[in-house]
Coordinates of C-alpha atoms in Angstrom, one line a residue:
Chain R
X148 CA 92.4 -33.1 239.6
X149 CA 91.1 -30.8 242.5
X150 CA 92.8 -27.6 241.6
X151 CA 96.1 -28.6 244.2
X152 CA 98.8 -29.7 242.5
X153 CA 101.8 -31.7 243.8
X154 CA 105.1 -32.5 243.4
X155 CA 106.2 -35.2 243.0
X156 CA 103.7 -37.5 244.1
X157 CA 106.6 -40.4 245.1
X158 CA 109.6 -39.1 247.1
X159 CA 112.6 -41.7 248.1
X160 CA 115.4 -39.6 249.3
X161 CA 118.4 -40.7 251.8
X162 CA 119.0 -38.6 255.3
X163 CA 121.9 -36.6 253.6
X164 CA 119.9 -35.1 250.5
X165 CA 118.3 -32.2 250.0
X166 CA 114.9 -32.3 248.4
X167 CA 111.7 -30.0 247.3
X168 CA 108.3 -30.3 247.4
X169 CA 106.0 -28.3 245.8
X170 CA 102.5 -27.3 245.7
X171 CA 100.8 -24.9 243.2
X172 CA 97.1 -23.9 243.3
X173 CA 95.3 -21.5 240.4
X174 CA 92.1 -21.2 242.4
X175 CA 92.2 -17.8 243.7
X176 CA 93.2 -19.1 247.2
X177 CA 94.5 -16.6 249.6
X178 CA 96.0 -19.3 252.4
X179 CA 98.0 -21.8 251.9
X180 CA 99.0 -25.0 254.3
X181 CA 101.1 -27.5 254.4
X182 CA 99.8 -31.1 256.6
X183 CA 102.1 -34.1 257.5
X184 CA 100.3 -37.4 257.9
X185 CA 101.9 -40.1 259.8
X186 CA 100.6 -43.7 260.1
X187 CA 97.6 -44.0 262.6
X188 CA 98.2 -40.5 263.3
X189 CA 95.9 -37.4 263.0
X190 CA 96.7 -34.8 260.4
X191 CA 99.1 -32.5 261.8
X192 CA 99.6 -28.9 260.7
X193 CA 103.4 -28.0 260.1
X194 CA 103.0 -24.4 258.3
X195 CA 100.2 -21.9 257.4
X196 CA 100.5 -18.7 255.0
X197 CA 98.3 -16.7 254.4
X198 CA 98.4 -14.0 252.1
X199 CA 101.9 -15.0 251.3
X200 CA 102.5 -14.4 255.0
X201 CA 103.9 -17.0 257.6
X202 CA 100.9 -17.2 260.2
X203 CA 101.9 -20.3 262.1
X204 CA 105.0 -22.4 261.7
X205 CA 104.0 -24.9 264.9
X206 CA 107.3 -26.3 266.2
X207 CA 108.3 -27.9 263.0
X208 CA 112.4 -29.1 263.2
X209 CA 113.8 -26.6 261.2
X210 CA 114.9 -29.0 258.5
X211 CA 111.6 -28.4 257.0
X212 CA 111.7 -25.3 255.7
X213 CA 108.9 -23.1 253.8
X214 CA 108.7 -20.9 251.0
X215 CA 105.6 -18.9 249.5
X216 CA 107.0 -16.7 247.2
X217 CA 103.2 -16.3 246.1
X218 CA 99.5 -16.9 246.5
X219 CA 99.7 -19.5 243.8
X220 CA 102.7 -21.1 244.9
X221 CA 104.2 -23.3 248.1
X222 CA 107.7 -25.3 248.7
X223 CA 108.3 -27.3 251.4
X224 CA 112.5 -27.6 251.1
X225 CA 113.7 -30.7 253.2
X226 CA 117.1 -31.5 253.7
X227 CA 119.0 -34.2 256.2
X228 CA 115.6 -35.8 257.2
X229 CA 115.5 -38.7 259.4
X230 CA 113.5 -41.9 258.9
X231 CA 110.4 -40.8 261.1
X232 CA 109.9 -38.1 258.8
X233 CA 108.8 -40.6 256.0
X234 CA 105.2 -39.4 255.7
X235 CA 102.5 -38.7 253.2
X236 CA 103.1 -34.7 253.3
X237 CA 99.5 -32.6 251.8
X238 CA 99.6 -29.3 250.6
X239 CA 95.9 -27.4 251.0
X240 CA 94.5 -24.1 250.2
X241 CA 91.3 -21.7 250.9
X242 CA 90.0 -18.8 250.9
X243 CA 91.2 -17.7 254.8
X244 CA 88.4 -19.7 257.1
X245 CA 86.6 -21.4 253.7
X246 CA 86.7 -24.6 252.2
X247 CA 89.4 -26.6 252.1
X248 CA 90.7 -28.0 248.6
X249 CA 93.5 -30.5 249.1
X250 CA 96.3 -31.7 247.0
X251 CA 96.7 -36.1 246.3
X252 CA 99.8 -35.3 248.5
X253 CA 103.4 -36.3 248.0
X254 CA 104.4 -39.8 249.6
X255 CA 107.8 -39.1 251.5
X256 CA 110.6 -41.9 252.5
X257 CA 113.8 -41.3 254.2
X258 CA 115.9 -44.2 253.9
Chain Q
X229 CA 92.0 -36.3 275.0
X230 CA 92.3 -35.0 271.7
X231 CA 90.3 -32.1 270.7
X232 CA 88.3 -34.0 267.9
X233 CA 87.1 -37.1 268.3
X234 CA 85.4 -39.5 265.8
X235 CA 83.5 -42.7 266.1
X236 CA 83.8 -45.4 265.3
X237 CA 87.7 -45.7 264.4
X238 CA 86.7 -48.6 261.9
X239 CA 83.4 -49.7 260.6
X240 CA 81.7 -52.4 257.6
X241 CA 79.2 -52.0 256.2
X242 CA 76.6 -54.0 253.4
X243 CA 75.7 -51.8 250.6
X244 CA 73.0 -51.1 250.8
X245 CA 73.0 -49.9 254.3
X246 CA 72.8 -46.8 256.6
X247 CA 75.7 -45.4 257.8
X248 CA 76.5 -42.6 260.7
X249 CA 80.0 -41.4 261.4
X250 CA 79.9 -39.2 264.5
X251 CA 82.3 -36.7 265.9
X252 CA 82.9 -34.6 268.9
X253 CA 84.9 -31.7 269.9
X254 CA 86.3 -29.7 273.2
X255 CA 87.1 -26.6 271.4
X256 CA 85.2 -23.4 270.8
X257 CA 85.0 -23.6 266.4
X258 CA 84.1 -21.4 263.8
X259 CA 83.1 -24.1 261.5
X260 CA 83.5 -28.1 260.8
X261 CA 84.6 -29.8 257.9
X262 CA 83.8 -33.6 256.7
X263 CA 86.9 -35.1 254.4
X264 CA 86.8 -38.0 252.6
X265 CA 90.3 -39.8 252.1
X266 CA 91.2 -42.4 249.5
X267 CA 93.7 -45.3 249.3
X268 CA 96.7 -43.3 248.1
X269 CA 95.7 -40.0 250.0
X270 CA 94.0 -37.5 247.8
X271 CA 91.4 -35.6 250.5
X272 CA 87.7 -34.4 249.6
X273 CA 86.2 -31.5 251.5
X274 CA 82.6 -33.1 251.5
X275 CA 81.1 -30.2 253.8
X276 CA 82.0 -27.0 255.8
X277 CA 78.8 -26.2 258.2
X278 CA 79.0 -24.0 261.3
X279 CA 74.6 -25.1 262.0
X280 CA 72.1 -27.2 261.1
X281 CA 72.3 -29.5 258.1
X282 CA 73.5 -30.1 255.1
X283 CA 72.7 -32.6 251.9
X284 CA 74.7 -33.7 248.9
X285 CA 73.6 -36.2 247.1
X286 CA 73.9 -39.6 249.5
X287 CA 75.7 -37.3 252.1
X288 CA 74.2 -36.0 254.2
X289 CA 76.1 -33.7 257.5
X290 CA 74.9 -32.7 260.8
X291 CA 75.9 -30.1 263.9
X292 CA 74.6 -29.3 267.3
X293 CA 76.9 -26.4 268.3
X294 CA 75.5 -26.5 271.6
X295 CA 76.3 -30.4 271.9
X296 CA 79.4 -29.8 269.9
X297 CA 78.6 -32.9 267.9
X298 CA 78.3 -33.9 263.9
X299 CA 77.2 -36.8 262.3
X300 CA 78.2 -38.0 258.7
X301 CA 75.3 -40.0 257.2
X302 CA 75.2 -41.6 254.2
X303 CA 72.2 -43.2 252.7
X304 CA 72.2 -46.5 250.3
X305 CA 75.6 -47.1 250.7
X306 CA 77.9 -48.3 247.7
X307 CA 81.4 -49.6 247.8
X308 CA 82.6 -46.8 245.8
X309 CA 81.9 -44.9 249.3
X310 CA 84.8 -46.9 250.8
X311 CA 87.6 -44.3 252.4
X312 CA 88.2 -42.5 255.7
X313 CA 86.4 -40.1 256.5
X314 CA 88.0 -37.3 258.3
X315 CA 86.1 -34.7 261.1
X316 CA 88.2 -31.5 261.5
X317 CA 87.4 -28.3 263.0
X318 CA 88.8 -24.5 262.6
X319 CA 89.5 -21.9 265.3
X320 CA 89.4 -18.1 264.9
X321 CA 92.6 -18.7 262.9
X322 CA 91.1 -21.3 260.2
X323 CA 93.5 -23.7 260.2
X324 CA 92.1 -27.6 260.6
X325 CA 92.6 -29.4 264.1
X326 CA 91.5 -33.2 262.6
X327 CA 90.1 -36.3 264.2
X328 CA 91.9 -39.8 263.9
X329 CA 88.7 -40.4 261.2
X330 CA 86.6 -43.1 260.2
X331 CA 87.7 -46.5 258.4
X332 CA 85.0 -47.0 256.2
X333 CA 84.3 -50.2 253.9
X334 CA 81.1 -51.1 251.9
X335 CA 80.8 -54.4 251.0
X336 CA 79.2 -55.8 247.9

């Protein structure tokens, strides 16, 4: 347990549902990120807040959508997904420009 | 080009062995950070240096901000050190820009 906690871990959802993720950290953090990881690709950033502020939302498709309603707490609300979005989606937090602490990540498939 | 670059993509290893992980960057960077990633995806932060060195345990992390390169060593390696290991860096903003990373596997 690193102090990031998601939910679920396993995600199987079909291109017409609407679906959650969520991340919850209790260390004090005062940014909060969300990371996509694709197969044989880089980690890419889709959102950053920080103090509960949107900072950066970097041309993510507006079916993913975040929420921070505070420091301790981060959604990622999907709905009508396609197949390419079938990722392993990471939640992270720090202290703004500190050390990284990363959640075990929540394993995504569209079907 | 991508902005971080690591080396090599894959690499084996005996235990016992060795090991450097090197990465390089184009961008200017407040500080870098060495991840380790296991089968299944959970991420480490090993290290967060912006100069010189740093040591943890077998670990061991390098910079040269002027040659804007790291190294990853670790010493006496084990299989339990199998992963990826992930170079990213962060801007005036903080947020990660990541390499590709490092296959890593220790054989017995």
């Amino acid at each position: 347990e690193t102090g990031v906690t998601q939910t679920p871990r396993h995600l199987v959802m079909g291109m017409t549902n609407k679906k959650s993720l969520k991340c919850e950290q209790h260390l004090g953090h005062n940014a909060m990120y969300w990371y996509k990881q694709s197969a044989k690709k880089p980690l890419e950033l889709m959102f950053v807040y920080s103090l509960e502020e949107r900072v950066e939302n970097n041309s993510v498709p507006s079916r993913f959508s975040p929420e921070c309603p505070n420091s301790s707490h981060l959604f990622l609300h999907l709905h009508t997904l396609q197949p390419e979005d079938s990722a392993l989606y990471l939640c992270a937090s720090s202290q703004v420009k500190g050390f990284y602490t990363f959640g075990s990540g929540t394993r995504l498939t569209v079907v | 080009k991508n902005e971080v670059e690591q080396s090599p993509q894959n690499l084996t290893a005996q235990e016992g062995e060795f090991i450097t992980i090197n990465c390089s960057y184009s961008v200017g960077i407040s500080a870098l950070h060495w991840l380790q990633q296991h089968p299944g995806g959970g991420i480490v932060s090993l290290f967060m240096l912006s100069s010189g060195k740093k040591k943890h345990g077998r670990l061991i992390a390098t910079i040269n901000i002027q040659e804007k390169h790291s190294s990853l060593h670790i010493t006496a390696s084990h299989p339990r050190d199998s992963a990826v290991y992930i170079c990213a860096v962060s801007g005036s903003q903080g947020n990660l820009i990541f390499g590709k990373g490092t296959k890593l596997s220790v054989k017995p």
